[in-house]
Structure formats: structure tokens, C-alpha cells
Amino acid sequence: MVTTTPQEPVYVIGAGPGGLAVAATLRARGVRAVVLEKSGSVGASWRGHYDRLRLHTTRRLSGLPGLRIPRAYGRWVARADVVRYLEAYAEKHELDVVTGVEVHRIEPAGNGTGSWTLHASGGRRLTGRAVVVATGHNHTPAVPAWPGLDGYEGELIHAREYRNPEPYASKDVLVVGVGNTGAEIAADLAGGGAARVRLAVRTVPHIVRRTTAGWPAQRTGILVRRLPAPLVDRLGAGMARFAAPDLTAHGLPRPDTGIATRARAGAVPVQDVGLVDAVRSGKVEVVAAVEALDGAEVVLADGTRIAPDAVIAATGYRRALEPLVGHLGGVLDDLGRPRARGPRSPEGHPGLYFTGFTNPISGMLRELSRDAERIARRIARR
């Protein structure tokens, strides 16, 4: 039986995979952890993703500390099964998850103990011995401030709102953005009855096979993650010539910057789960980036004007940490990302931790698990 300390709890903000993993590893060390979740359930972000989504990392390398993902879920775990796994994880570890509580601001308690005060919904003021921010990489949908956006007369949604291709049957759809989400939604639409699918691309991505001869791309990412970026770039270019098709004739030339250089700047490779075949067959047409919106038309970077029935903006997310910790000097960088992550606290702010704000080529869930163990060890020592 786990015993807990009588001290103030550690507050974990966010009941996604990162927050649950930290809470479980803290509890295993006898440290009381309380998870605060603004929605009504664990895994809220995963519940809101599109239906066909599966983990791009293997089941064996995606389990959180203390509970393997069931083998019955298959090698590439479906979105709905990820949600079931997170529910089972919180139950198995008997985690103290409080839902319906949103934390608005964190600040030092000022009592000389190194504690932190959390200002939360309902006028709550909570004091914890440490705080772990795990609000997620995909927190707030971001749509570019395209000229004419406010007056656009067509249908436009963020990819967060997309569920399946059924509402777009026989429609002309423009998907904006060719990260993993945009690529998969475009392929989903192409195979799901849309009359025409165009994919607006600003920066050509690296496209990799999910597996090559049974070897998952994730394992390669783990092997090379600590090698110098120029070396990985060269290795990646050689592998691409062998394993990835050249789609130059279809509007997707090979990128002119290396795969590791891109990844360390935050742009992970696109794993092919149908896009390559859809582009080759003409079911997905690659077009220039969106420059502006004009009435019911979309203006592309090459001057082309199109009038799709619907626009789906797979244009990423903001971390949205500024209201929470932006007032704490030196905590966030110029892009709003935590300067210190994992077991390291920002300079001058001991007891404050961040997890889940990167998207490494070695797999986010794998790195969340490693972060959780390190954070728990650091907090337990304090």
C-alpha cells in the first residue's frame, strides 16, 4: 500500500497522458499529487481528435509508467483505445483527479517555503509544494491571421473540429497545412467520398514510412535523437532516397533542409498513412499556400483563386501558457514555449515543472513517460 506525505500536495495541471504519468510516478514515491483538469474527464484532447486517428508510435513504446497498453489494441493504437487506456490508467493508479477546475494563474506563494499558489475557477486559491504544468502541446487551435479572414463567406473550421469525411461527401474541400494532421485528414477525405480534395502547402515536409520492412520509424528516431543534427540530416537524406517516393511531379519535392534540423525546430516528419497514394492517384491535389481570403474565394500564393465548399485549417496549435505563467520572468521563450522542461525548473522558480511541450521524433508518449520519472524523482528529493 502506498503511503503519502503529510505535506502540501503537488498540483498537476492537465489530465492528459503527461499529467497522469507524473501523478502516477509521484504516488509511487509516496508523494501526494492532485490532478486538476478543466474538462469533465481525463484525456480530453484525445477525445476530441478525428475518428481515424491512430498513434504514430508503436504500442510497446507508448505505454505510460506502471501500465502497458493492452496487446488487444494492436500495434498502432486507435484514438478511442487511447482514451480507454487513459481511463484505465487513472483507475489503476487510483489517481486523485479533480475535473471541472481550470487554473488561470500560478505564482509563488510568498510564504518562504517555496510553495506555489494556483488561482483556479470558482475563486479557488490552492497551495502546492510544487506545480507540474501538463496542459498539452495541442492546447489552443491556431488559425493564421489571413487578410480577409473576418469577412470570409465560406465554411472554415480548424482541424480540431473535424471528425470524419461524412459531412464532406461530394464536396470540394481545401485542407490547409501538411503536418501529420493535415496529411491524414486529406487522405481521409479522399477515401471518404469528397468530390475534390486540395492540400495547401507552404513548407514541403519530410514524409517517412511508418514502417520499413517491419522496422517502425519511431525506433529510428530513438536511435538518432542524440546524434548531431547534420549527421542525422545526411543519414535521413540517404534513407529517403531508398524508402520514400519522390513526389516532385505531384507538387511535393524533397525538402531542402534536413530531417533532424526540421525536427529540432519543431517540425516532425509526416508519417505516411495514405497521403502518398492519394497524391499519386490524383485524389489529393497539392496547391500553393493560402495567402488571403476574399469573399467566398481563397487566394493562393501563386495568385490562383479558388472557391472550395469547405476549408479545414490544419494549422497547428498554441501552447497558450502566457495567462498561466507569462508574468513569471524568464519562464517562456519568445514563441511562448517553456524554457525549461522535464526535471528542470526555470531559473529562479524552483518547484515549477513543464512536461509535454515538445513533439520529438522518438515519440511524445515515450518522452512523457521519461519526463514523468525524472520529475517525480526531483520532487521526491525536495
Coordinates of C-alpha atoms in Angstrom, one line a residue:
M1 CA 0.0 0.0 0.0
V2 CA 1.3 3.4 -0.9
T3 CA 1.6 5.9 1.9
T4 CA 1.6 9.7 1.3
T5 CA 3.5 12.5 2.9
P6 CA 1.6 15.0 5.1
Q7 CA 2.9 18.0 3.2
E8 CA 1.0 20.2 0.8
P9 CA 0.2 18.2 -2.4
V10 CA 1.9 18.6 -5.7
Y11 CA -0.6 20.0 -8.2
V12 CA -0.5 18.7 -11.7
I13 CA -2.4 20.8 -14.3
G14 CA -3.9 18.7 -17.0
A15 CA -5.2 15.1 -17.1
G16 CA -3.8 14.1 -20.4
P17 CA -1.1 11.4 -20.8
G18 CA 1.7 13.7 -19.4
G19 CA -0.2 14.8 -16.3
L20 CA -1.4 11.3 -15.5
A21 CA 2.0 9.9 -15.9
V22 CA 3.5 12.4 -13.5
A23 CA 0.8 11.9 -10.9
A24 CA 1.3 8.1 -11.0
T25 CA 5.1 8.3 -10.6
L26 CA 4.7 10.7 -7.8
R27 CA 2.2 8.5 -6.0
A28 CA 4.6 5.5 -6.4
R29 CA 7.2 7.6 -4.4
G30 CA 4.7 8.4 -1.7
V31 CA 4.1 12.0 -2.8
R32 CA 0.5 13.2 -2.8
A33 CA -0.4 14.5 -6.2
V34 CA -3.7 16.2 -7.2
V35 CA -4.5 16.4 -10.9
L36 CA -6.6 19.4 -11.9
E37 CA -8.5 19.1 -15.2
K38 CA -10.7 21.8 -16.7
S39 CA -12.8 19.4 -18.7
G40 CA -15.1 16.7 -17.3
S41 CA -12.8 13.7 -17.9
V42 CA -9.3 12.5 -18.5
G43 CA -7.8 12.5 -21.9
A44 CA -9.9 15.4 -23.2
S45 CA -7.7 16.2 -26.1
W46 CA -7.7 12.7 -27.3
R47 CA -11.5 12.5 -27.1
G48 CA -11.7 15.5 -29.5
H49 CA -9.5 14.2 -32.3
Y50 CA -10.7 12.9 -35.6
D51 CA -12.1 9.4 -35.7
R52 CA -9.5 7.6 -37.8
L53 CA -6.5 8.8 -35.8
R54 CA -4.1 6.2 -34.5
L55 CA -0.9 6.6 -32.6
H56 CA 2.0 7.1 -34.9
T57 CA 4.2 5.4 -32.3
T58 CA 4.0 1.7 -31.6
R59 CA 2.0 0.3 -28.7
R60 CA 5.1 -1.2 -27.0
L61 CA 6.9 2.2 -27.0
S62 CA 3.8 4.3 -26.0
G63 CA 2.7 2.9 -22.6
L64 CA 2.9 5.2 -19.6
P65 CA 4.8 4.1 -16.4
G66 CA 3.2 1.3 -14.5
L67 CA 0.7 0.1 -17.1
R68 CA 1.3 -1.4 -20.6
I69 CA -1.2 -0.7 -23.4
P70 CA -3.2 -3.9 -23.9
R71 CA -1.9 -6.1 -26.7
A72 CA -5.5 -6.4 -28.0
Y73 CA -5.3 -2.7 -29.1
G74 CA -2.9 -3.7 -31.9
R75 CA 0.4 -2.2 -32.9
W76 CA -1.0 1.2 -33.9
V77 CA -3.5 2.1 -31.2
A78 CA -6.7 3.8 -32.3
R79 CA -7.9 7.1 -30.8
A80 CA -10.8 5.5 -28.9
D81 CA -8.5 2.9 -27.4
V82 CA -6.1 5.6 -26.2
V83 CA -8.9 7.2 -24.3
R84 CA -9.9 3.8 -22.8
Y85 CA -6.2 3.3 -21.8
L86 CA -6.0 6.7 -20.1
E87 CA -9.2 6.0 -18.2
A88 CA -7.8 2.6 -17.1
Y89 CA -4.5 4.2 -16.2
A90 CA -6.1 6.7 -13.8
E91 CA -8.2 4.0 -12.2
K92 CA -5.3 1.5 -11.8
H93 CA -3.1 4.0 -10.1
E94 CA -6.0 5.5 -8.0
L95 CA -5.1 9.0 -9.1
D96 CA -6.7 12.0 -7.4
V97 CA -8.2 13.7 -10.5
V98 CA -10.4 16.7 -9.9
T99 CA -12.4 17.6 -13.1
G100 CA -14.1 20.9 -13.9
V101 CA -11.3 23.0 -12.4
E102 CA -9.4 25.4 -14.6
V103 CA -6.2 27.0 -13.3
H104 CA -5.9 30.6 -14.6
R105 CA -2.6 31.8 -13.0
I106 CA 0.3 30.4 -11.0
E107 CA 2.5 32.4 -8.7
P108 CA 4.9 31.9 -5.8
A109 CA 3.0 31.6 -2.5
G110 CA 5.4 34.1 -0.9
N111 CA 5.4 32.2 2.4
G112 CA 9.1 31.4 2.4
T113 CA 8.5 27.7 1.9
G114 CA 8.9 27.5 -1.9
S115 CA 5.3 26.7 -2.3
W116 CA 3.1 27.8 -5.2
T117 CA -0.4 29.4 -5.3
L118 CA -2.8 28.4 -8.0
H119 CA -5.7 30.7 -8.9
A120 CA -8.5 28.5 -10.3
S121 CA -12.1 28.6 -11.4
G122 CA -14.7 29.3 -8.8
G123 CA -12.4 31.6 -6.9
R124 CA -10.3 28.8 -5.6
R125 CA -6.8 29.5 -4.3
L126 CA -4.8 26.4 -3.9
T127 CA -1.3 26.0 -2.4
G128 CA 1.0 23.2 -3.5
R129 CA 4.6 22.3 -2.7
A130 CA 5.3 22.1 -6.4
V131 CA 3.4 22.5 -9.7
V132 CA 3.6 20.5 -12.9
V133 CA 2.1 22.1 -15.9
A134 CA 0.9 19.4 -18.4
T135 CA -1.7 21.3 -20.3
G136 CA -0.6 19.9 -23.6
H137 CA 1.2 20.6 -26.9
N138 CA -2.1 20.9 -28.7
H139 CA -3.9 23.3 -26.4
T140 CA -5.5 26.1 -28.3
P141 CA -6.3 25.9 -32.1
A142 CA -4.4 28.4 -34.1
V143 CA -5.6 29.9 -37.4
P144 CA -3.3 32.3 -39.3
A145 CA -4.5 35.9 -39.4
W146 CA -5.1 35.7 -43.2
P147 CA -6.2 39.0 -44.8
G148 CA -9.9 38.8 -45.2
L149 CA -10.4 36.2 -42.5
D150 CA -13.1 38.1 -40.7
G151 CA -15.2 38.6 -43.8
Y152 CA -14.7 35.1 -45.3
E153 CA -18.1 33.9 -46.6
G154 CA -17.3 30.2 -47.0
E155 CA -17.2 27.4 -44.5
L156 CA -14.0 27.3 -42.4
I157 CA -13.1 25.2 -39.5
H158 CA -10.0 24.3 -37.6
A159 CA -8.8 20.7 -37.8
R160 CA -9.7 20.3 -34.1
E161 CA -13.4 20.3 -35.2
Y162 CA -13.0 17.7 -37.9
R163 CA -14.3 14.2 -37.1
N164 CA -14.8 12.2 -40.3
P165 CA -15.4 12.7 -44.0
E166 CA -19.1 12.1 -43.9
P167 CA -20.2 15.8 -43.9
Y168 CA -17.9 16.4 -46.9
A169 CA -19.3 13.8 -49.2
S170 CA -19.4 15.2 -52.8
K171 CA -17.9 18.5 -51.7
D172 CA -14.8 20.4 -52.8
V173 CA -12.6 20.7 -49.8
L174 CA -9.3 22.6 -49.2
V175 CA -7.1 21.3 -46.4
V176 CA -4.5 23.9 -45.3
G177 CA -1.3 22.6 -43.8
V178 CA 0.7 19.5 -44.4
G179 CA 1.7 18.3 -40.9
N180 CA 0.6 14.9 -39.8
T181 CA -2.9 16.1 -39.1
G182 CA -3.4 17.9 -42.4
A183 CA -1.9 15.0 -44.4
E184 CA -4.1 12.4 -42.6
I185 CA -7.3 14.5 -42.9
A186 CA -6.6 15.0 -46.7
A187 CA -6.2 11.2 -47.1
D188 CA -9.3 10.6 -45.0
L189 CA -11.4 12.9 -47.2
A190 CA -10.0 11.5 -50.4
G191 CA -11.0 8.0 -49.4
G192 CA -14.3 9.1 -47.8
G193 CA -16.3 10.5 -50.7
A194 CA -15.2 14.1 -51.1
A195 CA -15.6 15.2 -54.7
R196 CA -12.3 17.1 -54.7
V197 CA -9.5 17.4 -52.1
R198 CA -6.8 20.0 -52.3
L199 CA -3.9 20.4 -49.9
A200 CA -2.3 23.8 -49.5
V201 CA 1.4 23.5 -48.7
R202 CA 3.7 26.3 -47.6
T203 CA 6.7 24.3 -46.5
V204 CA 7.3 20.9 -48.0
P205 CA 7.5 18.3 -45.3
H206 CA 9.7 15.2 -44.9
I207 CA 7.5 12.2 -45.5
V208 CA 8.5 8.9 -44.0
R209 CA 7.0 5.5 -44.0
R210 CA 5.5 4.4 -40.7
T211 CA 7.4 1.1 -41.0
T212 CA 10.1 -0.1 -43.4
A213 CA 10.4 -3.9 -43.6
G214 CA 8.7 -4.1 -40.3
W215 CA 11.0 -1.6 -38.6
P216 CA 9.0 1.4 -37.2
A217 CA 10.2 4.9 -37.9
Q218 CA 9.9 5.6 -34.2
R219 CA 12.8 3.2 -33.4
T220 CA 15.0 5.1 -35.9
G221 CA 14.0 8.3 -34.2
I222 CA 15.1 6.9 -30.8
L223 CA 18.4 5.7 -32.2
V224 CA 19.4 9.0 -33.7
R225 CA 17.8 11.5 -31.3
R226 CA 21.1 12.4 -29.6
L227 CA 23.3 12.4 -32.7
P228 CA 24.4 15.7 -34.2
A229 CA 21.7 17.2 -36.5
P230 CA 24.0 17.5 -39.6
L231 CA 24.8 13.7 -39.3
V232 CA 21.2 12.8 -39.0
D233 CA 20.3 15.1 -41.9
R234 CA 22.7 13.2 -44.1
L235 CA 21.5 9.8 -42.9
G236 CA 17.9 10.9 -43.4
A237 CA 18.6 12.1 -47.0
G238 CA 20.1 8.7 -47.8
M239 CA 17.2 6.8 -46.3
A240 CA 14.7 8.9 -48.1
R241 CA 16.1 8.1 -51.5
F242 CA 15.7 4.4 -50.6
A243 CA 12.4 4.4 -48.6
A244 CA 10.4 7.5 -49.6
P245 CA 9.0 8.1 -53.0
D246 CA 9.8 11.3 -55.0
L247 CA 6.6 13.3 -55.4
T248 CA 8.2 16.2 -57.2
A249 CA 6.0 15.7 -60.2
H250 CA 2.9 16.0 -57.9
G251 CA 4.0 19.2 -56.2
L252 CA 5.8 17.8 -53.2
P253 CA 9.6 17.9 -54.0
R254 CA 12.1 16.7 -51.4
P255 CA 12.7 19.3 -48.7
D256 CA 15.9 21.4 -48.9
T257 CA 16.6 21.2 -45.2
G258 CA 17.4 18.1 -43.2
I259 CA 15.0 16.0 -41.3
A260 CA 16.8 16.5 -37.9
T261 CA 17.2 20.2 -38.4
R262 CA 13.5 20.5 -39.1
A263 CA 12.5 18.3 -36.1
R264 CA 14.6 20.2 -33.7
A265 CA 12.9 23.4 -34.9
G266 CA 9.5 21.7 -34.0
A267 CA 8.5 20.3 -37.4
V268 CA 8.4 16.5 -37.1
P269 CA 8.3 14.3 -40.3
V270 CA 4.9 13.3 -41.7
Q271 CA 4.3 9.7 -41.3
D272 CA 2.6 8.3 -44.4
V273 CA -0.8 6.8 -43.6
G274 CA -2.4 7.2 -47.0
L275 CA -1.2 10.6 -48.3
V276 CA 1.4 9.3 -50.8
D277 CA -1.1 7.0 -52.6
A278 CA -3.7 9.7 -52.6
V279 CA -1.3 12.3 -54.1
R280 CA 0.0 9.8 -56.7
S281 CA -3.5 8.8 -57.8
G282 CA -4.6 12.4 -58.0
K283 CA -7.2 12.1 -55.3
V284 CA -5.4 14.8 -53.4
E285 CA -4.1 17.8 -55.3
V286 CA -1.2 19.8 -53.9
V287 CA -1.6 23.5 -54.3
A288 CA 0.2 26.7 -53.1
A289 CA -0.1 28.1 -49.7
V290 CA -3.0 30.3 -48.7
E291 CA -2.2 34.0 -48.8
A292 CA -5.6 35.6 -48.2
L293 CA -9.4 35.1 -48.1
D294 CA -11.6 37.3 -50.3
G295 CA -15.3 37.0 -50.0
A296 CA -16.1 33.4 -50.8
E297 CA -12.7 32.8 -52.5
V298 CA -9.3 31.6 -51.2
V299 CA -6.3 33.4 -52.7
L300 CA -3.2 31.2 -53.1
A301 CA 0.4 32.2 -53.0
D302 CA 0.8 31.7 -56.8
G303 CA -2.2 34.1 -57.5
T304 CA -4.7 31.3 -58.1
R305 CA -8.2 32.0 -56.7
I306 CA -10.4 29.0 -55.7
A307 CA -13.8 28.7 -54.1
P308 CA -14.0 25.4 -52.2
D309 CA -17.1 24.3 -50.4
A310 CA -15.2 24.0 -47.2
V311 CA -11.8 24.9 -45.8
I312 CA -10.2 22.8 -43.0
A313 CA -7.3 24.6 -41.3
A314 CA -4.7 22.1 -40.1
T315 CA -2.6 25.0 -39.0
G316 CA -1.4 23.9 -35.6
Y317 CA -1.9 25.0 -32.0
R318 CA -0.7 27.5 -29.5
R319 CA 0.6 26.4 -26.1
A320 CA -1.4 29.3 -24.6
L321 CA 0.8 29.4 -21.4
E322 CA 1.0 33.2 -21.2
P323 CA -2.0 33.8 -18.9
L324 CA -0.8 30.9 -16.7
V325 CA 2.9 31.7 -16.3
G326 CA 3.7 34.6 -18.6
H327 CA 4.1 37.0 -15.7
L328 CA 7.0 34.9 -14.3
G329 CA 10.2 36.3 -15.7
G330 CA 12.3 34.0 -17.9
V331 CA 9.8 31.1 -17.9
L332 CA 8.7 31.3 -21.5
D333 CA 10.7 31.9 -24.7
D334 CA 9.8 34.3 -27.5
L335 CA 7.5 31.7 -29.0
G336 CA 5.6 31.0 -25.8
R337 CA 7.3 27.7 -25.1
P338 CA 8.7 26.7 -21.6
R339 CA 12.4 27.4 -21.5
A340 CA 12.9 24.5 -19.0
R341 CA 11.2 21.2 -19.4
G342 CA 11.1 17.8 -17.7
P343 CA 13.0 17.6 -14.4
R344 CA 14.5 21.2 -14.8
S345 CA 12.7 24.1 -13.2
P346 CA 13.0 27.6 -14.8
E347 CA 15.9 29.6 -13.3
G348 CA 14.7 31.3 -10.2
H349 CA 11.4 29.3 -10.0
P350 CA 12.2 26.1 -8.1
G351 CA 9.3 23.7 -7.8
L352 CA 7.7 24.6 -11.2
Y353 CA 7.9 22.0 -13.9
F354 CA 6.6 21.5 -17.5
T355 CA 6.0 18.4 -19.5
G356 CA 4.5 17.6 -22.9
F357 CA 5.5 20.8 -24.8
T358 CA 7.7 19.2 -27.4
N359 CA 7.0 16.7 -30.2
P360 CA 10.2 14.6 -30.5
I361 CA 10.9 12.2 -33.3
S362 CA 11.4 9.5 -30.7
G363 CA 7.7 9.6 -29.8
M364 CA 5.8 12.0 -27.5
L365 CA 4.3 9.4 -25.2
R366 CA 7.7 7.7 -24.7
E367 CA 9.3 11.1 -23.8
L368 CA 6.3 12.0 -21.5
S369 CA 7.0 8.7 -19.6
R370 CA 10.7 9.5 -19.2
D371 CA 9.9 13.1 -18.1
A372 CA 7.4 11.8 -15.5
E373 CA 10.0 9.5 -13.9
R374 CA 12.6 12.4 -13.8
I375 CA 10.2 14.9 -12.4
A376 CA 8.9 12.6 -9.7
R377 CA 12.5 11.8 -8.6
R378 CA 13.3 15.5 -8.4
I379 CA 10.2 16.4 -6.5
A380 CA 10.6 13.5 -4.1
R381 CA 14.1 14.7 -3.3
R382 CA 12.8 18.1 -2.5

